[in-house]
mmCIF file with all atom_site columns, N, CA and C in Angstrom:
data_model
loop_
_atom_site.group_PDB
_atom_site.id
_atom_site.type_symbol
_atom_site.label_atom_id
_atom_site.label_alt_id
_atom_site.label_comp_id
_atom_site.label_asym_id
_atom_site.label_entity_id
_atom_site.label_seq_id
_atom_site.pdbx_PDB_ins_code
_atom_site.Cartn_x
_atom_site.Cartn_y
_atom_site.Cartn_z
_atom_site.occupancy
_atom_site.B_iso_or_equiv
_atom_site.pdbx_formal_charge
_atom_site.auth_seq_id
_atom_site.auth_comp_id
_atom_site.auth_asym_id
_atom_site.auth_atom_id
_atom_site.pdbx_PDB_model_num
ATOM 1   N N  . MET M 1 1  ? 12.626  29.326  -2.241  1.00 74.00 ? 1  MET M N  1
ATOM 2   C CA . MET M 1 1  ? 13.018  27.508  -2.011  1.00 74.00 ? 1  MET M CA 1
ATOM 3   C C  . MET M 1 1  ? 11.541  27.166  -2.307  1.00 74.00 ? 1  MET M C  1
ATOM 4   N N  . ARG M 1 2  ? 10.276  27.680  -1.852  1.00 75.00 ? 2  ARG M N  1
ATOM 5   C CA . ARG M 1 2  ? 9.152   26.811  -1.809  1.00 75.00 ? 2  ARG M CA 1
ATOM 6   C C  . ARG M 1 2  ? 8.269   27.170  -3.252  1.00 75.00 ? 2  ARG M C  1
ATOM 7   N N  . ASN M 1 3  ? 8.572   28.094  -3.734  1.00 78.00 ? 3  ASN M N  1
ATOM 8   C CA . ASN M 1 3  ? 8.559   27.922  -5.473  1.00 78.00 ? 3  ASN M CA 1
ATOM 9   C C  . ASN M 1 3  ? 8.884   27.098  -6.633  1.00 78.00 ? 3  ASN M C  1
ATOM 10  N N  . ILE M 1 4  ? 10.233  26.619  -5.766  1.00 73.00 ? 4  ILE M N  1
ATOM 11  C CA . ILE M 1 4  ? 11.091  26.002  -7.004  1.00 73.00 ? 4  ILE M CA 1
ATOM 12  C C  . ILE M 1 4  ? 10.604  24.427  -6.551  1.00 73.00 ? 4  ILE M C  1
ATOM 13  N N  . LEU M 1 5  ? 10.377  23.733  -5.305  1.00 67.00 ? 5  LEU M N  1
ATOM 14  C CA . LEU M 1 5  ? 10.087  22.756  -4.516  1.00 67.00 ? 5  LEU M CA 1
ATOM 15  C C  . LEU M 1 5  ? 8.591   22.323  -5.050  1.00 67.00 ? 5  LEU M C  1
ATOM 16  N N  . ASN M 1 6  ? 7.421   23.490  -5.219  1.00 71.00 ? 6  ASN M N  1
ATOM 17  C CA . ASN M 1 6  ? 6.085   23.421  -5.613  1.00 71.00 ? 6  ASN M CA 1
ATOM 18  C C  . ASN M 1 6  ? 6.239   23.159  -7.789  1.00 71.00 ? 6  ASN M C  1
ATOM 19  N N  . LYS M 1 7  ? 7.587   23.763  -8.253  1.00 72.00 ? 7  LYS M N  1
ATOM 20  C CA . LYS M 1 7  ? 7.434   23.947  -9.673  1.00 72.00 ? 7  LYS M CA 1
ATOM 21  C C  . LYS M 1 7  ? 7.751   22.350  -9.912  1.00 72.00 ? 7  LYS M C  1
ATOM 22  N N  . GLN M 1 8  ? 8.821   21.571  -9.213  1.00 71.00 ? 8  GLN M N  1
ATOM 23  C CA . GLN M 1 8  ? 9.472   20.543  -9.134  1.00 71.00 ? 8  GLN M CA 1
ATOM 24  C C  . GLN M 1 8  ? 8.592   19.655  -9.175  1.00 71.00 ? 8  GLN M C  1
ATOM 25  N N  . ARG M 1 9  ? 7.768   19.546  -8.276  1.00 70.00 ? 9  ARG M N  1
ATOM 26  C CA . ARG M 1 9  ? 6.794   18.787  -7.852  1.00 70.00 ? 9  ARG M CA 1
ATOM 27  C C  . ARG M 1 9  ? 5.582   18.486  -9.230  1.00 70.00 ? 9  ARG M C  1
ATOM 28  N N  . SER M 1 10 ? 5.229   19.918  -9.196  1.00 67.00 ? 10 SER M N  1
ATOM 29  C CA . SER M 1 10 ? 4.298   19.796  -10.415 1.00 67.00 ? 10 SER M CA 1
ATOM 30  C C  . SER M 1 10 ? 4.847   19.337  -11.833 1.00 67.00 ? 10 SER M C  1
ATOM 31  N N  . THR M 1 11 ? 5.658   19.599  -12.133 1.00 70.00 ? 11 THR M N  1
ATOM 32  C CA . THR M 1 11 ? 6.558   18.669  -13.547 1.00 70.00 ? 11 THR M CA 1
ATOM 33  C C  . THR M 1 11 ? 6.539   17.551  -13.080 1.00 70.00 ? 11 THR M C  1
ATOM 34  N N  . VAL M 1 12 ? 6.917   16.681  -11.850 1.00 65.00 ? 12 VAL M N  1
ATOM 35  C CA . VAL M 1 12 ? 7.076   15.517  -12.224 1.00 65.00 ? 12 VAL M CA 1
ATOM 36  C C  . VAL M 1 12 ? 5.219   14.921  -12.180 1.00 65.00 ? 12 VAL M C  1
ATOM 37  N N  . LEU M 1 13 ? 4.540   15.686  -11.292 1.00 61.00 ? 13 LEU M N  1
ATOM 38  C CA . LEU M 1 13 ? 3.085   14.975  -11.455 1.00 61.00 ? 13 LEU M CA 1
ATOM 39  C C  . LEU M 1 13 ? 2.647   15.057  -12.970 1.00 61.00 ? 13 LEU M C  1
ATOM 40  N N  . GLU M 1 14 ? 2.960   15.976  -13.711 1.00 66.00 ? 14 GLU M N  1
ATOM 41  C CA . GLU M 1 14 ? 2.703   16.272  -14.945 1.00 66.00 ? 14 GLU M CA 1
ATOM 42  C C  . GLU M 1 14 ? 2.941   15.123  -15.962 1.00 66.00 ? 14 GLU M C  1
ATOM 43  N N  . GLY M 1 15 ? 4.636   15.000  -15.525 1.00 70.00 ? 15 GLY M N  1
ATOM 44  C CA . GLY M 1 15 ? 4.784   13.750  -16.230 1.00 70.00 ? 15 GLY M CA 1
ATOM 45  C C  . GLY M 1 15 ? 4.251   12.667  -16.084 1.00 70.00 ? 15 GLY M C  1
ATOM 46  N N  . SER M 1 16 ? 4.134   12.401  -15.005 1.00 68.00 ? 16 SER M N  1
ATOM 47  C CA . SER M 1 16 ? 3.410   11.004  -14.155 1.00 68.00 ? 16 SER M CA 1
ATOM 48  C C  . SER M 1 16 ? 2.026   10.807  -15.098 1.00 68.00 ? 16 SER M C  1
ATOM 49  N N  . PHE M 1 17 ? 1.094   12.318  -15.287 1.00 67.00 ? 17 PHE M N  1
ATOM 50  C CA . PHE M 1 17 ? -0.169  11.931  -16.073 1.00 67.00 ? 17 PHE M CA 1
ATOM 51  C C  . PHE M 1 17 ? 0.184   11.785  -17.494 1.00 67.00 ? 17 PHE M C  1
ATOM 52  N N  . GLY M 1 18 ? 1.230   12.320  -17.779 1.00 71.00 ? 18 GLY M N  1
ATOM 53  C CA . GLY M 1 18 ? 1.406   12.109  -19.387 1.00 71.00 ? 18 GLY M CA 1
ATOM 54  C C  . GLY M 1 18 ? 1.613   10.835  -19.822 1.00 71.00 ? 18 GLY M C  1
ATOM 55  N N  . ASN M 1 19 ? 2.392   10.016  -19.073 1.00 70.00 ? 19 ASN M N  1
ATOM 56  C CA . ASN M 1 19 ? 2.462   8.513   -19.377 1.00 70.00 ? 19 ASN M CA 1
ATOM 57  C C  . ASN M 1 19 ? 1.658   7.951   -18.920 1.00 70.00 ? 19 ASN M C  1
ATOM 58  N N  . GLU M 1 20 ? 1.096   7.896   -18.370 1.00 70.00 ? 20 GLU M N  1
ATOM 59  C CA . GLU M 1 20 ? -0.254  7.444   -18.253 1.00 70.00 ? 20 GLU M CA 1
ATOM 60  C C  . GLU M 1 20 ? -1.594  7.687   -19.204 1.00 70.00 ? 20 GLU M C  1
ATOM 61  N N  . LYS M 1 21 ? -1.708  8.779   -19.553 1.00 69.00 ? 21 LYS M N  1
ATOM 62  C CA . LYS M 1 21 ? -2.439  9.308   -20.536 1.00 69.00 ? 21 LYS M CA 1
ATOM 63  C C  . LYS M 1 21 ? -1.785  8.258   -21.877 1.00 69.00 ? 21 LYS M C  1
ATOM 64  N N  . ASN M 1 22 ? -0.698  7.910   -22.492 1.00 70.00 ? 22 ASN M N  1
ATOM 65  C CA . ASN M 1 22 ? -0.240  7.680   -23.142 1.00 70.00 ? 22 ASN M CA 1
ATOM 66  C C  . ASN M 1 22 ? -0.937  6.005   -22.665 1.00 70.00 ? 22 ASN M C  1
ATOM 67  N N  . HIS M 1 23 ? -0.593  5.285   -21.896 1.00 68.00 ? 23 HIS M N  1
ATOM 68  C CA . HIS M 1 23 ? -0.588  4.185   -21.774 1.00 68.00 ? 23 HIS M CA 1
ATOM 69  C C  . HIS M 1 23 ? -2.196  3.212   -21.244 1.00 68.00 ? 23 HIS M C  1
ATOM 70  N N  . TYR M 1 24 ? -2.839  4.419   -21.170 1.00 66.00 ? 24 TYR M N  1
ATOM 71  C CA . TYR M 1 24 ? -4.123  3.671   -20.697 1.00 66.00 ? 24 TYR M CA 1
ATOM 72  C C  . TYR M 1 24 ? -4.912  4.242   -21.293 1.00 66.00 ? 24 TYR M C  1
ATOM 73  N N  . LEU M 1 25 ? -4.778  4.306   -22.812 1.00 66.00 ? 25 LEU M N  1
ATOM 74  C CA . LEU M 1 25 ? -5.911  5.240   -23.505 1.00 66.00 ? 25 LEU M CA 1
ATOM 75  C C  . LEU M 1 25 ? -6.522  6.591   -23.243 1.00 66.00 ? 25 LEU M C  1
ATOM 76  N N  . LEU M 1 26 ? -5.910  7.487   -22.690 1.00 66.00 ? 26 LEU M N  1
ATOM 77  C CA . LEU M 1 26 ? -6.777  8.713   -22.370 1.00 66.00 ? 26 LEU M CA 1
ATOM 78  C C  . LEU M 1 26 ? -6.334  9.935   -23.070 1.00 66.00 ? 26 LEU M C  1
ATOM 79  N N  . GLN M 1 27 ? -5.675  9.442   -24.436 1.00 70.00 ? 27 GLN M N  1
ATOM 80  C CA . GLN M 1 27 ? -5.255  10.943  -25.354 1.00 70.00 ? 27 GLN M CA 1
ATOM 81  C C  . GLN M 1 27 ? -6.495  11.319  -25.780 1.00 70.00 ? 27 GLN M C  1
ATOM 82  N N  . LYS M 1 28 ? -7.493  10.887  -25.846 1.00 72.00 ? 28 LYS M N  1
ATOM 83  C CA . LYS M 1 28 ? -8.400  11.896  -26.387 1.00 72.00 ? 28 LYS M CA 1
ATOM 84  C C  . LYS M 1 28 ? -9.715  11.245  -25.937 1.00 72.00 ? 28 LYS M C  1
ATOM 85  N N  . SER M 1 29 ? -10.647 12.245  -25.255 1.00 70.00 ? 29 SER M N  1
ATOM 86  C CA . SER M 1 29 ? -11.489 11.755  -24.651 1.00 70.00 ? 29 SER M CA 1
ATOM 87  C C  . SER M 1 29 ? -12.883 11.298  -25.484 1.00 70.00 ? 29 SER M C  1
ATOM 88  N N  . ARG M 1 30 ? -13.213 10.463  -24.928 1.00 74.00 ? 30 ARG M N  1
ATOM 89  C CA . ARG M 1 30 ? -14.171 9.536   -25.793 1.00 74.00 ? 30 ARG M CA 1
ATOM 90  C C  . ARG M 1 30 ? -15.777 9.993   -25.133 1.00 74.00 ? 30 ARG M C  1
ATOM 91  N N  . ALA M 1 31 ? -15.710 10.591  -24.076 1.00 77.00 ? 31 ALA M N  1
ATOM 92  C CA . ALA M 1 31 ? -16.736 11.248  -23.308 1.00 77.00 ? 31 ALA M CA 1
ATOM 93  C C  . ALA M 1 31 ? -17.485 12.457  -23.957 1.00 77.00 ? 31 ALA M C  1
ATOM 94  N N  . ARG M 1 32 ? -19.053 12.481  -23.903 1.00 86.00 ? 32 ARG M N  1
ATOM 95  C CA . ARG M 1 32 ? -19.489 13.347  -24.295 1.00 86.00 ? 32 ARG M CA 1
ATOM 96  C C  . ARG M 1 32 ? -19.913 14.386  -23.421 1.00 86.00 ? 32 ARG M C  1
ATOM 97  N N  . THR M 1 33 ? -20.024 14.263  -22.111 1.00 90.00 ? 33 THR M N  1
ATOM 98  C CA . THR M 1 33 ? -20.344 15.009  -20.675 1.00 90.00 ? 33 THR M CA 1
ATOM 99  C C  . THR M 1 33 ? -19.110 15.194  -19.864 1.00 90.00 ? 33 THR M C  1
ATOM 100 N N  . GLN M 1 34 ? -19.164 16.558  -19.165 1.00 88.00 ? 34 GLN M N  1
ATOM 101 C CA . GLN M 1 34 ? -17.796 16.497  -18.753 1.00 88.00 ? 34 GLN M CA 1
ATOM 102 C C  . GLN M 1 34 ? -18.168 15.614  -17.271 1.00 88.00 ? 34 GLN M C  1
ATOM 103 N N  . ASP M 1 35 ? -19.207 14.988  -16.698 1.00 90.00 ? 35 ASP M N  1
ATOM 104 C CA . ASP M 1 35 ? -19.073 14.108  -15.752 1.00 90.00 ? 35 ASP M CA 1
ATOM 105 C C  . ASP M 1 35 ? -18.541 12.740  -16.446 1.00 90.00 ? 35 ASP M C  1
ATOM 106 N N  . THR M 1 36 ? -18.500 12.262  -17.560 1.00 88.00 ? 36 THR M N  1
ATOM 107 C CA . THR M 1 36 ? -18.613 11.176  -18.280 1.00 88.00 ? 36 THR M CA 1
ATOM 108 C C  . THR M 1 36 ? -17.010 10.748  -18.293 1.00 88.00 ? 36 THR M C  1
ATOM 109 N N  . ASP M 1 37 ? -16.685 12.456  -18.620 1.00 83.00 ? 37 ASP M N  1
ATOM 110 C CA . ASP M 1 37 ? -15.140 12.678  -18.926 1.00 83.00 ? 37 ASP M CA 1
ATOM 111 C C  . ASP M 1 37 ? -14.045 12.391  -17.448 1.00 83.00 ? 37 ASP M C  1
ATOM 112 N N  . ILE M 1 38 ? -14.496 12.953  -16.618 1.00 86.00 ? 38 ILE M N  1
ATOM 113 C CA . ILE M 1 38 ? -13.620 12.946  -15.425 1.00 86.00 ? 38 ILE M CA 1
ATOM 114 C C  . ILE M 1 38 ? -14.466 11.190  -14.827 1.00 86.00 ? 38 ILE M C  1
ATOM 115 N N  . CYS M 1 39 ? -14.919 10.600  -15.063 1.00 88.00 ? 39 CYS M N  1
ATOM 116 C CA . CYS M 1 39 ? -15.018 8.960   -14.856 1.00 88.00 ? 39 CYS M CA 1
ATOM 117 C C  . CYS M 1 39 ? -13.776 8.383   -15.660 1.00 88.00 ? 39 CYS M C  1
ATOM 118 N N  . TRP M 1 40 ? -14.017 8.681   -16.849 1.00 82.00 ? 40 TRP M N  1
ATOM 119 C CA . TRP M 1 40 ? -13.214 7.965   -18.245 1.00 82.00 ? 40 TRP M CA 1
ATOM 120 C C  . TRP M 1 40 ? -11.331 8.404   -17.704 1.00 82.00 ? 40 TRP M C  1
ATOM 121 N N  . ILE M 1 41 ? -11.229 9.614   -16.994 1.00 81.00 ? 41 ILE M N  1
ATOM 122 C CA . ILE M 1 41 ? -9.670  10.102  -16.030 1.00 81.00 ? 41 ILE M CA 1
ATOM 123 C C  . ILE M 1 41 ? -9.527  9.427   -15.251 1.00 81.00 ? 41 ILE M C  1
ATOM 124 N N  . PHE M 1 42 ? -10.865 9.052   -14.132 1.00 86.00 ? 42 PHE M N  1
ATOM 125 C CA . PHE M 1 42 ? -10.443 8.566   -13.327 1.00 86.00 ? 42 PHE M CA 1
ATOM 126 C C  . PHE M 1 42 ? -10.390 6.807   -13.132 1.00 86.00 ? 42 PHE M C  1
ATOM 127 N N  . PHE M 1 43 ? -11.018 5.883   -13.906 1.00 85.00 ? 43 PHE M N  1
ATOM 128 C CA . PHE M 1 43 ? -11.214 4.991   -14.052 1.00 85.00 ? 43 PHE M CA 1
ATOM 129 C C  . PHE M 1 43 ? -9.296  5.130   -14.913 1.00 85.00 ? 43 PHE M C  1
ATOM 130 N N  . GLY M 1 44 ? -8.712  5.912   -15.730 1.00 80.00 ? 44 GLY M N  1
ATOM 131 C CA . GLY M 1 44 ? -7.887  5.817   -16.297 1.00 80.00 ? 44 GLY M CA 1
ATOM 132 C C  . GLY M 1 44 ? -6.260  5.447   -15.244 1.00 80.00 ? 44 GLY M C  1
ATOM 133 N N  . MET M 1 45 ? -6.411  6.425   -14.227 1.00 82.00 ? 45 MET M N  1
ATOM 134 C CA . MET M 1 45 ? -5.838  6.673   -13.090 1.00 82.00 ? 45 MET M CA 1
ATOM 135 C C  . MET M 1 45 ? -5.660  5.402   -12.041 1.00 82.00 ? 45 MET M C  1
ATOM 136 N N  . MET M 1 46 ? -7.036  4.509   -12.193 1.00 88.00 ? 46 MET M N  1
ATOM 137 C CA . MET M 1 46 ? -7.278  3.667   -11.202 1.00 88.00 ? 46 MET M CA 1
ATOM 138 C C  . MET M 1 46 ? -6.732  2.847   -11.752 1.00 88.00 ? 46 MET M C  1
ATOM 139 N N  . THR M 1 47 ? -6.567  2.487   -13.128 1.00 85.00 ? 47 THR M N  1
ATOM 140 C CA . THR M 1 47 ? -6.264  1.164   -13.820 1.00 85.00 ? 47 THR M CA 1
ATOM 141 C C  . THR M 1 47 ? -4.696  1.398   -13.875 1.00 85.00 ? 47 THR M C  1
ATOM 142 N N  . ALA M 1 48 ? -4.374  2.325   -13.893 1.00 83.00 ? 48 ALA M N  1
ATOM 143 C CA . ALA M 1 48 ? -3.030  3.051   -13.503 1.00 83.00 ? 48 ALA M CA 1
ATOM 144 C C  . ALA M 1 48 ? -1.864  2.293   -12.691 1.00 83.00 ? 48 ALA M C  1
ATOM 145 N N  . ASN M 1 49 ? -2.962  2.990   -11.278 1.00 87.00 ? 49 ASN M N  1
ATOM 146 C CA . ASN M 1 49 ? -2.221  2.644   -9.827  1.00 87.00 ? 49 ASN M CA 1
ATOM 147 C C  . ASN M 1 49 ? -2.527  1.190   -9.850  1.00 87.00 ? 49 ASN M C  1
ATOM 148 N N  . ILE M 1 50 ? -3.617  0.391   -10.301 1.00 91.00 ? 50 ILE M N  1
ATOM 149 C CA . ILE M 1 50 ? -3.714  -1.318  -9.882  1.00 91.00 ? 50 ILE M CA 1
ATOM 150 C C  . ILE M 1 50 ? -2.482  -1.919  -10.838 1.00 91.00 ? 50 ILE M C  1
ATOM 151 N N  . SER M 1 51 ? -2.425  -1.185  -11.761 1.00 88.00 ? 51 SER M N  1
ATOM 152 C CA . SER M 1 51 ? -1.084  -2.339  -12.870 1.00 88.00 ? 51 SER M CA 1
ATOM 153 C C  . SER M 1 51 ? 0.147   -1.860  -12.112 1.00 88.00 ? 51 SER M C  1
ATOM 154 N N  . ILE M 1 52 ? 0.544   -1.103  -11.242 1.00 89.00 ? 52 ILE M N  1
ATOM 155 C CA . ILE M 1 52 ? 1.579   -0.871  -10.716 1.00 89.00 ? 52 ILE M CA 1
ATOM 156 C C  . ILE M 1 52 ? 1.609   -1.363  -9.413  1.00 89.00 ? 52 ILE M C  1
ATOM 157 N N  . ILE M 1 53 ? 0.594   -1.299  -8.454  1.00 94.00 ? 53 ILE M N  1
ATOM 158 C CA . ILE M 1 53 ? 0.560   -2.132  -7.250  1.00 94.00 ? 53 ILE M CA 1
ATOM 159 C C  . ILE M 1 53 ? 0.688   -4.005  -7.290  1.00 94.00 ? 53 ILE M C  1
ATOM 160 N N  . ALA M 1 54 ? 0.150   -4.674  -8.680  1.00 94.00 ? 54 ALA M N  1
ATOM 161 C CA . ALA M 1 54 ? 0.160   -5.961  -9.156  1.00 94.00 ? 54 ALA M CA 1
ATOM 162 C C  . ALA M 1 54 ? 1.578   -5.903  -9.565  1.00 94.00 ? 54 ALA M C  1
ATOM 163 N N  . GLN M 1 55 ? 2.417   -5.022  -10.541 1.00 93.00 ? 55 GLN M N  1
ATOM 164 C CA . GLN M 1 55 ? 3.667   -5.236  -10.642 1.00 93.00 ? 55 GLN M CA 1
ATOM 165 C C  . GLN M 1 55 ? 4.333   -5.542  -9.246  1.00 93.00 ? 55 GLN M C  1
ATOM 166 N N  . ARG M 1 56 ? 4.211   -4.584  -8.381  1.00 94.00 ? 56 ARG M N  1
ATOM 167 C CA . ARG M 1 56 ? 5.261   -4.607  -7.051  1.00 94.00 ? 56 ARG M CA 1
ATOM 168 C C  . ARG M 1 56 ? 5.104   -5.825  -5.967  1.00 94.00 ? 56 ARG M C  1
ATOM 169 N N  . MET M 1 57 ? 3.636   -6.206  -5.926  1.00 95.00 ? 57 MET M N  1
ATOM 170 C CA . MET M 1 57 ? 3.217   -7.299  -5.823  1.00 95.00 ? 57 MET M CA 1
ATOM 171 C C  . MET M 1 57 ? 3.682   -8.122  -6.170  1.00 95.00 ? 57 MET M C  1
ATOM 172 N N  . GLN M 1 58 ? 3.652   -8.988  -7.558  1.00 95.00 ? 58 GLN M N  1
ATOM 173 C CA . GLN M 1 58 ? 4.431   -9.764  -8.213  1.00 95.00 ? 58 GLN M CA 1
ATOM 174 C C  . GLN M 1 58 ? 5.991   -9.955  -7.935  1.00 95.00 ? 58 GLN M C  1
ATOM 175 N N  . ASN M 1 59 ? 6.562   -8.945  -7.686  1.00 94.00 ? 59 ASN M N  1
ATOM 176 C CA . ASN M 1 59 ? 8.148   -8.560  -7.578  1.00 94.00 ? 59 ASN M CA 1
ATOM 177 C C  . ASN M 1 59 ? 8.457   -8.958  -6.467  1.00 94.00 ? 59 ASN M C  1
ATOM 178 N N  . ALA M 1 60 ? 7.661   -8.845  -4.978  1.00 93.00 ? 60 ALA M N  1
ATOM 179 C CA . ALA M 1 60 ? 7.886   -9.690  -4.266  1.00 93.00 ? 60 ALA M CA 1
ATOM 180 C C  . ALA M 1 60 ? 7.780   -10.907 -3.886  1.00 93.00 ? 60 ALA M C  1
ATOM 181 N N  . ASP M 1 61 ? 6.195   -11.400 -4.236  1.00 90.00 ? 61 ASP M N  1
ATOM 182 C CA . ASP M 1 61 ? 6.489   -12.608 -4.060  1.00 90.00 ? 61 ASP M CA 1
ATOM 183 C C  . ASP M 1 61 ? 7.652   -13.613 -5.039  1.00 90.00 ? 61 ASP M C  1
ATOM 184 N N  . ALA M 1 62 ? 8.304   -12.917 -5.763  1.00 90.00 ? 62 ALA M N  1
ATOM 185 C CA . ALA M 1 62 ? 9.024   -13.816 -6.490  1.00 90.00 ? 62 ALA M CA 1
ATOM 186 C C  . ALA M 1 62 ? 10.354  -13.394 -5.910  1.00 90.00 ? 62 ALA M C  1
ATOM 187 N N  . TYR M 1 63 ? 10.600  -12.618 -5.051  1.00 87.00 ? 63 TYR M N  1
ATOM 188 C CA . TYR M 1 63 ? 11.631  -12.115 -4.079  1.00 87.00 ? 63 TYR M CA 1
ATOM 189 C C  . TYR M 1 63 ? 11.699  -12.982 -3.047  1.00 87.00 ? 63 TYR M C  1
ATOM 190 N N  . ALA M 1 64 ? 10.266  -13.589 -2.524  1.00 89.00 ? 64 ALA M N  1
ATOM 191 C CA . ALA M 1 64 ? 10.413  -14.385 -0.967  1.00 89.00 ? 64 ALA M CA 1
ATOM 192 C C  . ALA M 1 64 ? 10.346  -15.347 -1.675  1.00 89.00 ? 64 ALA M C  1
ATOM 193 N N  . ARG M 1 65 ? 9.925   -15.761 -2.654  1.00 90.00 ? 65 ARG M N  1
ATOM 194 C CA . ARG M 1 65 ? 10.500  -17.055 -3.069  1.00 90.00 ? 65 ARG M CA 1
ATOM 195 C C  . ARG M 1 65 ? 11.480  -17.723 -3.172  1.00 90.00 ? 65 ARG M C  1
ATOM 196 N N  . ALA M 1 66 ? 12.688  -16.823 -4.014  1.00 86.00 ? 66 ALA M N  1
ATOM 197 C CA . ALA M 1 66 ? 13.698  -16.848 -4.076  1.00 86.00 ? 66 ALA M CA 1
ATOM 198 C C  . ALA M 1 66 ? 14.745  -16.720 -2.370  1.00 86.00 ? 66 ALA M C  1
ATOM 199 N N  . ALA M 1 67 ? 14.337  -16.197 -1.740  1.00 75.00 ? 67 ALA M N  1
ATOM 200 C CA . ALA M 1 67 ? 15.026  -16.304 -0.706  1.00 75.00 ? 67 ALA M CA 1
ATOM 201 C C  . ALA M 1 67 ? 14.640  -17.174 0.453   1.00 75.00 ? 67 ALA M C  1
#
């Protein structure tokens, strides 16, 4: 059972990373060193998270105004 859950979690997580790679210009690394590559990935993921949070906040604000 544990193996099945771990496989499912990793599949969902990989799908999330794949979507973010496509939308936040992370398909091809522009970094020349490993440290810069890690920074590119980190800031790409942070940008993705910020955009999701901003969308949620905007939706909550619109919902509050409608109520």
